[in-house]
Amino acid sequence: SIVQVEGMKERTILINGFSKSYAMTGWRLGYATGPKEIIAQMTKIHQYAIMCAPTTSQYAAVEALAHGDEDVAKMRESYNQRRRFLLHKFDELGMTCFEPQGAFYVFPSIKRFNMTSEEFATRLLEEQKTAIVPGTAFGASGEGYVRVSYAYSMERLKEAISRIEKFVRSLS
């Protein structure tokens, strides 16, 4: 984290949550830390914008922090296996992608297929009943890429990559 760099702790606001690290999406619980004077001002705004996090979410977060490390380690290993699987499969298909350092998505390149990311995603959905996200959903620089999530079971990922492979082979 940047707060570990000398001189940055007093100049950094760290905002985080439990959605990805503890698989608590939908609980809508997060936190912020930083210089006291800035956090004090953030608290004033927060008090009038949001009442408070639900009590059940707070209890769940306490439980996750106190006892969730083993589960997080298991999830991390599972995500790593799925990420490596997809990277290997996309590489075999000639769809290069950078190895992600966070989250659970890969962004394979579709540039060699001479179609927009929107067209690629739409055709894949129509022809193989497999949904991915066009890279342009994340801005103009996403053109030429698609986003594929690996937050699914290995079984579902194998089925999805099989369908993607059929689609890609049909383009050749």
Short mmCIF file of N, CA and C in Angstrom, two decimals:
data_model
loop_
_atom_site.label_atom_id
_atom_site.label_comp_id
_atom_site.label_asym_id
_atom_site.label_seq_id
_atom_site.Cartn_x
_atom_site.Cartn_y
_atom_site.Cartn_z
N SER A 1 0.84 -1.18 0.00
CA SER A 1 0.00 0.00 0.00
C SER A 1 0.88 1.24 0.00
N ILE A 2 0.39 2.29 -0.61
CA ILE A 2 1.16 3.53 -0.69
C ILE A 2 1.41 4.14 0.69
N VAL A 3 0.56 3.82 1.67
CA VAL A 3 0.76 4.37 3.02
C VAL A 3 2.03 3.84 3.67
N GLN A 4 2.60 2.78 3.12
CA GLN A 4 3.84 2.23 3.67
C GLN A 4 5.07 2.96 3.14
N VAL A 5 4.90 3.81 2.13
CA VAL A 5 6.01 4.59 1.59
C VAL A 5 6.26 5.77 2.52
N GLU A 6 7.52 6.00 2.83
CA GLU A 6 7.87 7.06 3.76
C GLU A 6 7.30 8.40 3.31
N GLY A 7 6.65 9.09 4.25
CA GLY A 7 6.09 10.40 3.99
C GLY A 7 4.70 10.40 3.36
N MET A 8 4.18 9.23 3.03
CA MET A 8 2.88 9.18 2.36
C MET A 8 1.70 8.96 3.30
N LYS A 9 1.95 8.39 4.47
CA LYS A 9 0.85 8.09 5.39
C LYS A 9 0.04 9.34 5.73
N GLU A 10 0.73 10.44 5.99
CA GLU A 10 0.03 11.66 6.37
C GLU A 10 -0.56 12.40 5.16
N ARG A 11 -0.32 11.88 3.96
CA ARG A 11 -0.83 12.53 2.74
C ARG A 11 -1.78 11.62 1.96
N THR A 12 -2.22 10.53 2.59
CA THR A 12 -3.02 9.54 1.86
C THR A 12 -4.32 9.24 2.58
N ILE A 13 -5.38 9.12 1.81
CA ILE A 13 -6.66 8.63 2.32
C ILE A 13 -6.86 7.25 1.71
N LEU A 14 -7.01 6.26 2.55
CA LEU A 14 -7.22 4.89 2.11
C LEU A 14 -8.70 4.55 2.30
N ILE A 15 -9.35 4.20 1.21
CA ILE A 15 -10.77 3.82 1.25
C ILE A 15 -10.86 2.38 0.78
N ASN A 16 -11.54 1.54 1.55
CA ASN A 16 -11.63 0.13 1.21
C ASN A 16 -12.97 -0.43 1.67
N GLY A 17 -13.19 -1.68 1.40
CA GLY A 17 -14.43 -2.33 1.79
C GLY A 17 -14.24 -3.83 1.91
N PHE A 18 -15.33 -4.52 2.10
CA PHE A 18 -15.30 -5.96 2.34
C PHE A 18 -15.78 -6.77 1.13
N SER A 19 -16.26 -6.09 0.10
CA SER A 19 -16.88 -6.77 -1.04
C SER A 19 -16.00 -7.83 -1.66
N LYS A 20 -14.79 -7.46 -2.05
CA LYS A 20 -13.94 -8.42 -2.75
C LYS A 20 -13.08 -9.23 -1.79
N SER A 21 -12.46 -8.57 -0.82
CA SER A 21 -11.52 -9.29 0.05
C SER A 21 -12.20 -10.35 0.90
N TYR A 22 -13.44 -10.14 1.28
CA TYR A 22 -14.16 -11.12 2.10
C TYR A 22 -15.40 -11.67 1.41
N ALA A 23 -15.50 -11.47 0.10
CA ALA A 23 -16.64 -11.94 -0.69
C ALA A 23 -17.97 -11.49 -0.07
N MET A 24 -18.03 -10.22 0.31
CA MET A 24 -19.23 -9.68 0.94
C MET A 24 -19.90 -8.64 0.04
N THR A 25 -19.99 -8.93 -1.25
CA THR A 25 -20.67 -8.01 -2.14
C THR A 25 -22.13 -7.90 -1.72
N GLY A 26 -22.66 -6.71 -1.81
CA GLY A 26 -24.04 -6.49 -1.44
C GLY A 26 -24.23 -6.06 0.01
N TRP A 27 -23.22 -6.25 0.85
CA TRP A 27 -23.33 -5.86 2.25
C TRP A 27 -23.13 -4.35 2.41
N ARG A 28 -22.54 -3.72 1.42
CA ARG A 28 -22.36 -2.26 1.38
C ARG A 28 -21.69 -1.73 2.65
N LEU A 29 -20.52 -2.26 2.92
CA LEU A 29 -19.81 -1.85 4.11
C LEU A 29 -18.36 -1.55 3.74
N GLY A 30 -17.92 -0.37 4.11
CA GLY A 30 -16.55 0.03 3.82
C GLY A 30 -15.99 0.88 4.93
N TYR A 31 -14.77 1.34 4.71
CA TYR A 31 -14.12 2.17 5.72
C TYR A 31 -13.10 3.08 5.06
N ALA A 32 -12.71 4.10 5.78
CA ALA A 32 -11.69 5.04 5.31
C ALA A 32 -10.76 5.34 6.47
N THR A 33 -9.51 5.56 6.13
CA THR A 33 -8.53 5.98 7.12
C THR A 33 -7.63 7.02 6.47
N GLY A 34 -7.15 7.92 7.27
CA GLY A 34 -6.29 8.98 6.75
C GLY A 34 -6.01 10.02 7.82
N PRO A 35 -5.48 11.16 7.41
CA PRO A 35 -5.19 12.23 8.37
C PRO A 35 -6.46 12.64 9.13
N LYS A 36 -6.32 12.83 10.44
CA LYS A 36 -7.48 13.11 11.30
C LYS A 36 -8.33 14.28 10.80
N GLU A 37 -7.68 15.35 10.37
CA GLU A 37 -8.44 16.54 9.96
C GLU A 37 -9.29 16.27 8.71
N ILE A 38 -8.81 15.45 7.83
CA ILE A 38 -9.57 15.11 6.62
C ILE A 38 -10.70 14.14 6.96
N ILE A 39 -10.39 13.13 7.76
CA ILE A 39 -11.42 12.16 8.15
C ILE A 39 -12.54 12.87 8.93
N ALA A 40 -12.19 13.85 9.74
CA ALA A 40 -13.21 14.60 10.48
C ALA A 40 -14.18 15.29 9.52
N GLN A 41 -13.66 15.86 8.44
CA GLN A 41 -14.52 16.53 7.46
C GLN A 41 -15.34 15.50 6.68
N MET A 42 -14.73 14.38 6.36
CA MET A 42 -15.46 13.31 5.67
C MET A 42 -16.61 12.81 6.54
N THR A 43 -16.36 12.71 7.83
CA THR A 43 -17.39 12.23 8.77
C THR A 43 -18.58 13.18 8.78
N LYS A 44 -18.33 14.48 8.74
CA LYS A 44 -19.43 15.46 8.71
C LYS A 44 -20.32 15.24 7.49
N ILE A 45 -19.70 15.05 6.35
CA ILE A 45 -20.48 14.82 5.13
C ILE A 45 -21.23 13.49 5.23
N HIS A 46 -20.54 12.48 5.69
CA HIS A 46 -21.13 11.14 5.79
C HIS A 46 -22.35 11.14 6.71
N GLN A 47 -22.28 11.87 7.82
CA GLN A 47 -23.38 11.90 8.78
C GLN A 47 -24.68 12.36 8.16
N TYR A 48 -24.60 13.25 7.18
CA TYR A 48 -25.81 13.80 6.59
C TYR A 48 -26.20 13.10 5.29
N ALA A 49 -25.31 12.30 4.76
CA ALA A 49 -25.60 11.60 3.51
C ALA A 49 -26.10 10.18 3.76
N ILE A 50 -25.61 9.55 4.80
CA ILE A 50 -25.92 8.15 5.08
C ILE A 50 -26.17 8.01 6.57
N MET A 51 -27.22 7.31 6.94
CA MET A 51 -27.52 7.14 8.37
C MET A 51 -26.43 6.31 9.04
N CYS A 52 -26.32 5.05 8.65
CA CYS A 52 -25.27 4.18 9.19
C CYS A 52 -25.33 2.85 8.46
N ALA A 53 -24.26 2.13 8.57
CA ALA A 53 -24.24 0.79 7.98
C ALA A 53 -25.18 -0.10 8.79
N PRO A 54 -25.90 -1.00 8.13
CA PRO A 54 -26.79 -1.90 8.87
C PRO A 54 -26.03 -2.70 9.93
N THR A 55 -26.66 -2.90 11.05
CA THR A 55 -26.04 -3.63 12.17
C THR A 55 -25.58 -5.01 11.74
N THR A 56 -26.40 -5.70 10.96
CA THR A 56 -26.01 -7.05 10.53
C THR A 56 -24.74 -7.01 9.68
N SER A 57 -24.60 -5.98 8.85
CA SER A 57 -23.37 -5.85 8.05
C SER A 57 -22.17 -5.62 8.94
N GLN A 58 -22.36 -4.82 9.98
CA GLN A 58 -21.25 -4.55 10.90
C GLN A 58 -20.83 -5.82 11.64
N TYR A 59 -21.80 -6.59 12.11
CA TYR A 59 -21.47 -7.86 12.78
C TYR A 59 -20.76 -8.82 11.83
N ALA A 60 -21.24 -8.87 10.59
CA ALA A 60 -20.61 -9.76 9.61
C ALA A 60 -19.17 -9.33 9.33
N ALA A 61 -18.93 -8.03 9.26
CA ALA A 61 -17.57 -7.53 9.03
C ALA A 61 -16.66 -7.86 10.20
N VAL A 62 -17.16 -7.72 11.41
CA VAL A 62 -16.36 -8.07 12.60
C VAL A 62 -15.99 -9.55 12.55
N GLU A 63 -16.95 -10.39 12.20
CA GLU A 63 -16.70 -11.83 12.10
C GLU A 63 -15.66 -12.12 11.01
N ALA A 64 -15.80 -11.44 9.87
CA ALA A 64 -14.84 -11.64 8.77
C ALA A 64 -13.43 -11.23 9.20
N LEU A 65 -13.32 -10.09 9.86
CA LEU A 65 -12.00 -9.63 10.31
C LEU A 65 -11.41 -10.54 11.38
N ALA A 66 -12.25 -11.03 12.27
CA ALA A 66 -11.76 -11.85 13.38
C ALA A 66 -11.46 -13.29 12.98
N HIS A 67 -12.24 -13.83 12.06
CA HIS A 67 -12.13 -15.27 11.78
C HIS A 67 -12.06 -15.62 10.29
N GLY A 68 -11.91 -14.64 9.43
CA GLY A 68 -12.02 -14.92 8.00
C GLY A 68 -10.74 -15.19 7.25
N ASP A 69 -9.59 -15.11 7.91
CA ASP A 69 -8.32 -15.25 7.19
C ASP A 69 -8.18 -16.58 6.47
N GLU A 70 -8.60 -17.66 7.10
CA GLU A 70 -8.50 -18.98 6.47
C GLU A 70 -9.38 -19.05 5.22
N ASP A 71 -10.59 -18.51 5.33
CA ASP A 71 -11.50 -18.50 4.17
C ASP A 71 -10.93 -17.63 3.05
N VAL A 72 -10.36 -16.50 3.42
CA VAL A 72 -9.76 -15.61 2.42
C VAL A 72 -8.62 -16.32 1.70
N ALA A 73 -7.79 -17.04 2.44
CA ALA A 73 -6.68 -17.78 1.84
C ALA A 73 -7.20 -18.83 0.85
N LYS A 74 -8.27 -19.52 1.22
CA LYS A 74 -8.86 -20.53 0.32
C LYS A 74 -9.42 -19.86 -0.94
N MET A 75 -10.12 -18.74 -0.75
CA MET A 75 -10.68 -18.02 -1.90
C MET A 75 -9.56 -17.53 -2.81
N ARG A 76 -8.52 -16.97 -2.21
CA ARG A 76 -7.40 -16.45 -2.99
C ARG A 76 -6.78 -17.55 -3.85
N GLU A 77 -6.57 -18.73 -3.26
CA GLU A 77 -5.99 -19.84 -4.02
C GLU A 77 -6.92 -20.29 -5.14
N SER A 78 -8.21 -20.34 -4.85
CA SER A 78 -9.18 -20.72 -5.87
C SER A 78 -9.19 -19.71 -7.02
N TYR A 79 -9.19 -18.43 -6.69
CA TYR A 79 -9.14 -17.39 -7.73
C TYR A 79 -7.85 -17.49 -8.53
N ASN A 80 -6.74 -17.75 -7.86
CA ASN A 80 -5.45 -17.89 -8.56
C ASN A 80 -5.49 -19.04 -9.56
N GLN A 81 -6.07 -20.17 -9.16
CA GLN A 81 -6.18 -21.32 -10.07
C GLN A 81 -7.03 -20.96 -11.29
N ARG A 82 -8.15 -20.30 -11.04
CA ARG A 82 -9.04 -19.94 -12.14
C ARG A 82 -8.40 -18.90 -13.05
N ARG A 83 -7.69 -17.95 -12.45
CA ARG A 83 -7.00 -16.94 -13.25
C ARG A 83 -5.95 -17.59 -14.15
N ARG A 84 -5.12 -18.47 -13.57
CA ARG A 84 -4.09 -19.16 -14.36
C ARG A 84 -4.72 -19.98 -15.49
N PHE A 85 -5.83 -20.64 -15.19
CA PHE A 85 -6.54 -21.43 -16.20
C PHE A 85 -6.95 -20.55 -17.38
N LEU A 86 -7.61 -19.42 -17.09
CA LEU A 86 -8.06 -18.54 -18.17
C LEU A 86 -6.90 -17.93 -18.94
N LEU A 87 -5.86 -17.50 -18.23
CA LEU A 87 -4.70 -16.93 -18.92
C LEU A 87 -4.11 -17.95 -19.89
N HIS A 88 -3.99 -19.18 -19.45
CA HIS A 88 -3.45 -20.24 -20.30
C HIS A 88 -4.35 -20.49 -21.52
N LYS A 89 -5.64 -20.58 -21.28
CA LYS A 89 -6.58 -20.86 -22.37
C LYS A 89 -6.63 -19.71 -23.38
N PHE A 90 -6.66 -18.47 -22.89
CA PHE A 90 -6.67 -17.34 -23.82
C PHE A 90 -5.36 -17.26 -24.60
N ASP A 91 -4.26 -17.59 -23.95
CA ASP A 91 -2.97 -17.63 -24.64
C ASP A 91 -3.01 -18.66 -25.76
N GLU A 92 -3.57 -19.84 -25.49
CA GLU A 92 -3.71 -20.88 -26.52
C GLU A 92 -4.54 -20.40 -27.71
N LEU A 93 -5.51 -19.53 -27.43
CA LEU A 93 -6.38 -19.01 -28.49
C LEU A 93 -5.78 -17.79 -29.19
N GLY A 94 -4.59 -17.37 -28.77
CA GLY A 94 -3.97 -16.20 -29.36
C GLY A 94 -4.60 -14.90 -28.91
N MET A 95 -5.26 -14.94 -27.77
CA MET A 95 -5.91 -13.75 -27.21
C MET A 95 -5.12 -13.33 -25.97
N THR A 96 -4.05 -12.61 -26.19
CA THR A 96 -3.15 -12.25 -25.10
C THR A 96 -3.84 -11.33 -24.10
N CYS A 97 -3.44 -11.47 -22.85
CA CYS A 97 -3.93 -10.56 -21.83
C CYS A 97 -2.90 -10.46 -20.72
N PHE A 98 -2.87 -9.29 -20.10
CA PHE A 98 -1.97 -9.09 -18.98
C PHE A 98 -2.50 -9.85 -17.77
N GLU A 99 -1.58 -10.32 -16.95
CA GLU A 99 -2.01 -11.02 -15.73
C GLU A 99 -2.52 -9.99 -14.73
N PRO A 100 -3.78 -10.10 -14.33
CA PRO A 100 -4.34 -9.12 -13.40
C PRO A 100 -3.68 -9.22 -12.02
N GLN A 101 -3.52 -8.08 -11.39
CA GLN A 101 -2.92 -8.01 -10.06
C GLN A 101 -3.97 -7.89 -8.96
N GLY A 102 -5.22 -7.71 -9.34
CA GLY A 102 -6.29 -7.59 -8.36
C GLY A 102 -7.61 -7.93 -9.02
N ALA A 103 -8.67 -7.88 -8.28
CA ALA A 103 -10.02 -8.21 -8.77
C ALA A 103 -10.05 -9.63 -9.34
N PHE A 104 -11.06 -9.94 -10.12
CA PHE A 104 -11.18 -11.28 -10.67
C PHE A 104 -11.68 -11.22 -12.11
N TYR A 105 -10.96 -10.44 -12.90
CA TYR A 105 -11.28 -10.28 -14.31
C TYR A 105 -10.00 -10.35 -15.13
N VAL A 106 -10.11 -10.88 -16.35
CA VAL A 106 -9.03 -10.79 -17.32
C VAL A 106 -9.56 -9.99 -18.51
N PHE A 107 -8.65 -9.33 -19.21
CA PHE A 107 -9.01 -8.50 -20.36
C PHE A 107 -8.26 -9.00 -21.60
N PRO A 108 -8.72 -10.08 -22.21
CA PRO A 108 -8.04 -10.58 -23.40
C PRO A 108 -8.21 -9.64 -24.59
N SER A 109 -7.17 -9.58 -25.41
CA SER A 109 -7.21 -8.77 -26.63
C SER A 109 -7.99 -9.50 -27.72
N ILE A 110 -8.82 -8.74 -28.41
CA ILE A 110 -9.56 -9.29 -29.55
C ILE A 110 -9.18 -8.55 -30.83
N LYS A 111 -8.10 -7.79 -30.79
CA LYS A 111 -7.71 -6.92 -31.91
C LYS A 111 -7.51 -7.70 -33.21
N ARG A 112 -7.04 -8.92 -33.13
CA ARG A 112 -6.76 -9.69 -34.35
C ARG A 112 -8.03 -10.14 -35.09
N PHE A 113 -9.19 -9.97 -34.47
CA PHE A 113 -10.43 -10.41 -35.11
C PHE A 113 -11.10 -9.33 -35.94
N ASN A 114 -10.52 -8.13 -35.95
CA ASN A 114 -11.01 -7.02 -36.78
C ASN A 114 -12.50 -6.73 -36.58
N MET A 115 -12.89 -6.66 -35.33
CA MET A 115 -14.25 -6.24 -35.00
C MET A 115 -14.19 -5.46 -33.69
N THR A 116 -15.21 -4.68 -33.44
CA THR A 116 -15.24 -3.92 -32.20
C THR A 116 -15.49 -4.86 -31.02
N SER A 117 -15.16 -4.38 -29.85
CA SER A 117 -15.41 -5.20 -28.66
C SER A 117 -16.91 -5.40 -28.45
N GLU A 118 -17.69 -4.42 -28.82
CA GLU A 118 -19.16 -4.53 -28.72
C GLU A 118 -19.67 -5.62 -29.67
N GLU A 119 -19.16 -5.62 -30.90
CA GLU A 119 -19.59 -6.63 -31.87
C GLU A 119 -19.15 -8.03 -31.42
N PHE A 120 -17.92 -8.15 -30.92
CA PHE A 120 -17.41 -9.44 -30.46
C PHE A 120 -18.29 -9.98 -29.34
N ALA A 121 -18.57 -9.13 -28.35
CA ALA A 121 -19.38 -9.56 -27.20
C ALA A 121 -20.80 -9.93 -27.62
N THR A 122 -21.38 -9.14 -28.51
CA THR A 122 -22.75 -9.40 -28.97
C THR A 122 -22.83 -10.70 -29.75
N ARG A 123 -21.89 -10.89 -30.66
CA ARG A 123 -21.90 -12.13 -31.46
C ARG A 123 -21.66 -13.36 -30.58
N LEU A 124 -20.74 -13.25 -29.62
CA LEU A 124 -20.49 -14.38 -28.71
C LEU A 124 -21.76 -14.73 -27.95
N LEU A 125 -22.47 -13.72 -27.49
CA LEU A 125 -23.72 -13.95 -26.77
C LEU A 125 -24.77 -14.61 -27.68
N GLU A 126 -24.92 -14.09 -28.88
CA GLU A 126 -25.93 -14.62 -29.80
C GLU A 126 -25.58 -16.02 -30.31
N GLU A 127 -24.31 -16.23 -30.64
CA GLU A 127 -23.91 -17.48 -31.28
C GLU A 127 -23.55 -18.60 -30.29
N GLN A 128 -23.04 -18.23 -29.12
CA GLN A 128 -22.61 -19.25 -28.16
C GLN A 128 -23.30 -19.12 -26.80
N LYS A 129 -24.21 -18.16 -26.67
CA LYS A 129 -24.94 -17.96 -25.40
C LYS A 129 -23.99 -17.77 -24.22
N THR A 130 -22.93 -16.97 -24.46
CA THR A 130 -21.93 -16.71 -23.43
C THR A 130 -21.73 -15.20 -23.32
N ALA A 131 -21.92 -14.67 -22.12
CA ALA A 131 -21.85 -13.23 -21.92
C ALA A 131 -20.48 -12.80 -21.40
N ILE A 132 -19.94 -11.78 -22.04
CA ILE A 132 -18.73 -11.10 -21.58
C ILE A 132 -19.01 -9.61 -21.70
N VAL A 133 -18.11 -8.78 -21.23
CA VAL A 133 -18.32 -7.34 -21.26
C VAL A 133 -17.38 -6.71 -22.29
N PRO A 134 -17.91 -5.90 -23.21
CA PRO A 134 -17.04 -5.21 -24.16
C PRO A 134 -16.09 -4.28 -23.41
N GLY A 135 -14.87 -4.19 -23.89
CA GLY A 135 -13.89 -3.32 -23.23
C GLY A 135 -14.31 -1.87 -23.20
N THR A 136 -15.10 -1.44 -24.18
CA THR A 136 -15.53 -0.05 -24.24
C THR A 136 -16.47 0.33 -23.10
N ALA A 137 -16.98 -0.64 -22.37
CA ALA A 137 -17.80 -0.34 -21.19
C ALA A 137 -16.96 0.39 -20.14
N PHE A 138 -15.64 0.35 -20.30
CA PHE A 138 -14.73 0.98 -19.34
C PHE A 138 -14.01 2.17 -19.95
N GLY A 139 -14.51 2.66 -21.07
CA GLY A 139 -13.92 3.82 -21.72
C GLY A 139 -13.37 3.47 -23.09
N ALA A 140 -13.04 4.52 -23.85
CA ALA A 140 -12.57 4.35 -25.22
C ALA A 140 -11.30 3.51 -25.30
N SER A 141 -10.44 3.59 -24.30
CA SER A 141 -9.19 2.83 -24.33
C SER A 141 -9.43 1.33 -24.17
N GLY A 142 -10.65 0.93 -23.84
CA GLY A 142 -10.97 -0.49 -23.72
C GLY A 142 -11.28 -1.16 -25.05
N GLU A 143 -11.34 -0.35 -26.11
CA GLU A 143 -11.61 -0.93 -27.43
C GLU A 143 -10.50 -1.91 -27.79
N GLY A 144 -10.90 -3.05 -28.33
CA GLY A 144 -9.94 -4.08 -28.70
C GLY A 144 -9.75 -5.13 -27.61
N TYR A 145 -10.53 -4.98 -26.53
CA TYR A 145 -10.44 -5.93 -25.41
C TYR A 145 -11.85 -6.27 -24.94
N VAL A 146 -11.97 -7.38 -24.25
CA VAL A 146 -13.22 -7.75 -23.58
C VAL A 146 -12.88 -8.14 -22.14
N ARG A 147 -13.85 -8.03 -21.28
CA ARG A 147 -13.63 -8.40 -19.88
C ARG A 147 -14.33 -9.72 -19.60
N VAL A 148 -13.58 -10.63 -18.99
CA VAL A 148 -14.11 -11.94 -18.62
C VAL A 148 -13.87 -12.14 -17.13
N SER A 149 -14.92 -12.46 -16.41
CA SER A 149 -14.82 -12.67 -14.97
C SER A 149 -14.45 -14.12 -14.66
N TYR A 150 -13.60 -14.30 -13.65
CA TYR A 150 -13.34 -15.67 -13.19
C TYR A 150 -13.86 -15.87 -11.77
N ALA A 151 -14.94 -15.15 -11.44
CA ALA A 151 -15.61 -15.33 -10.16
C ALA A 151 -16.73 -16.36 -10.30
N TYR A 152 -16.43 -17.41 -11.01
CA TYR A 152 -17.36 -18.52 -11.23
C TYR A 152 -16.65 -19.81 -10.88
N SER A 153 -17.40 -20.89 -10.80
CA SER A 153 -16.78 -22.19 -10.54
C SER A 153 -15.91 -22.59 -11.73
N MET A 154 -14.94 -23.45 -11.48
CA MET A 154 -14.08 -23.94 -12.55
C MET A 154 -14.91 -24.64 -13.62
N GLU A 155 -15.93 -25.35 -13.21
CA GLU A 155 -16.81 -26.05 -14.15
C GLU A 155 -17.45 -25.06 -15.13
N ARG A 156 -17.96 -23.95 -14.60
CA ARG A 156 -18.60 -22.95 -15.47
C ARG A 156 -17.58 -22.26 -16.35
N LEU A 157 -16.37 -22.03 -15.82
CA LEU A 157 -15.32 -21.40 -16.63
C LEU A 157 -14.90 -22.30 -17.78
N LYS A 158 -14.81 -23.60 -17.52
CA LYS A 158 -14.44 -24.54 -18.59
C LYS A 158 -15.49 -24.53 -19.69
N GLU A 159 -16.76 -24.48 -19.30
CA GLU A 159 -17.84 -24.42 -20.29
C GLU A 159 -17.75 -23.11 -21.07
N ALA A 160 -17.54 -22.00 -20.38
CA ALA A 160 -17.47 -20.70 -21.04
C ALA A 160 -16.29 -20.63 -22.01
N ILE A 161 -15.13 -21.09 -21.58
CA ILE A 161 -13.95 -21.02 -22.46
C ILE A 161 -14.12 -21.95 -23.65
N SER A 162 -14.82 -23.06 -23.47
CA SER A 162 -15.11 -23.96 -24.59
C SER A 162 -15.98 -23.25 -25.62
N ARG A 163 -16.96 -22.50 -25.17
CA ARG A 163 -17.83 -21.76 -26.07
C ARG A 163 -17.07 -20.63 -26.76
N ILE A 164 -16.22 -19.94 -25.98
CA ILE A 164 -15.41 -18.87 -26.57
C ILE A 164 -14.49 -19.46 -27.64
N GLU A 165 -13.91 -20.61 -27.35
CA GLU A 165 -13.02 -21.27 -28.31
C GLU A 165 -13.78 -21.62 -29.60
N LYS A 166 -14.99 -22.16 -29.48
CA LYS A 166 -15.80 -22.47 -30.67
C LYS A 166 -16.06 -21.21 -31.49
N PHE A 167 -16.39 -20.14 -30.79
CA PHE A 167 -16.67 -18.88 -31.47
C PHE A 167 -15.43 -18.37 -32.19
N VAL A 168 -14.30 -18.35 -31.49
CA VAL A 168 -13.05 -17.85 -32.07
C VAL A 168 -12.64 -18.69 -33.28
N ARG A 169 -12.78 -20.00 -33.17
CA ARG A 169 -12.42 -20.89 -34.29
C ARG A 169 -13.33 -20.64 -35.50
N SER A 170 -14.58 -20.27 -35.23
CA SER A 170 -15.51 -19.99 -36.34
C SER A 170 -15.13 -18.71 -37.09
N LEU A 171 -14.34 -17.86 -36.45
CA LEU A 171 -13.92 -16.61 -37.08
C LEU A 171 -12.72 -16.79 -38.00
N SER A 172 -12.04 -17.92 -37.87
CA SER A 172 -10.82 -18.16 -38.67
C SER A 172 -11.14 -18.64 -40.06
#
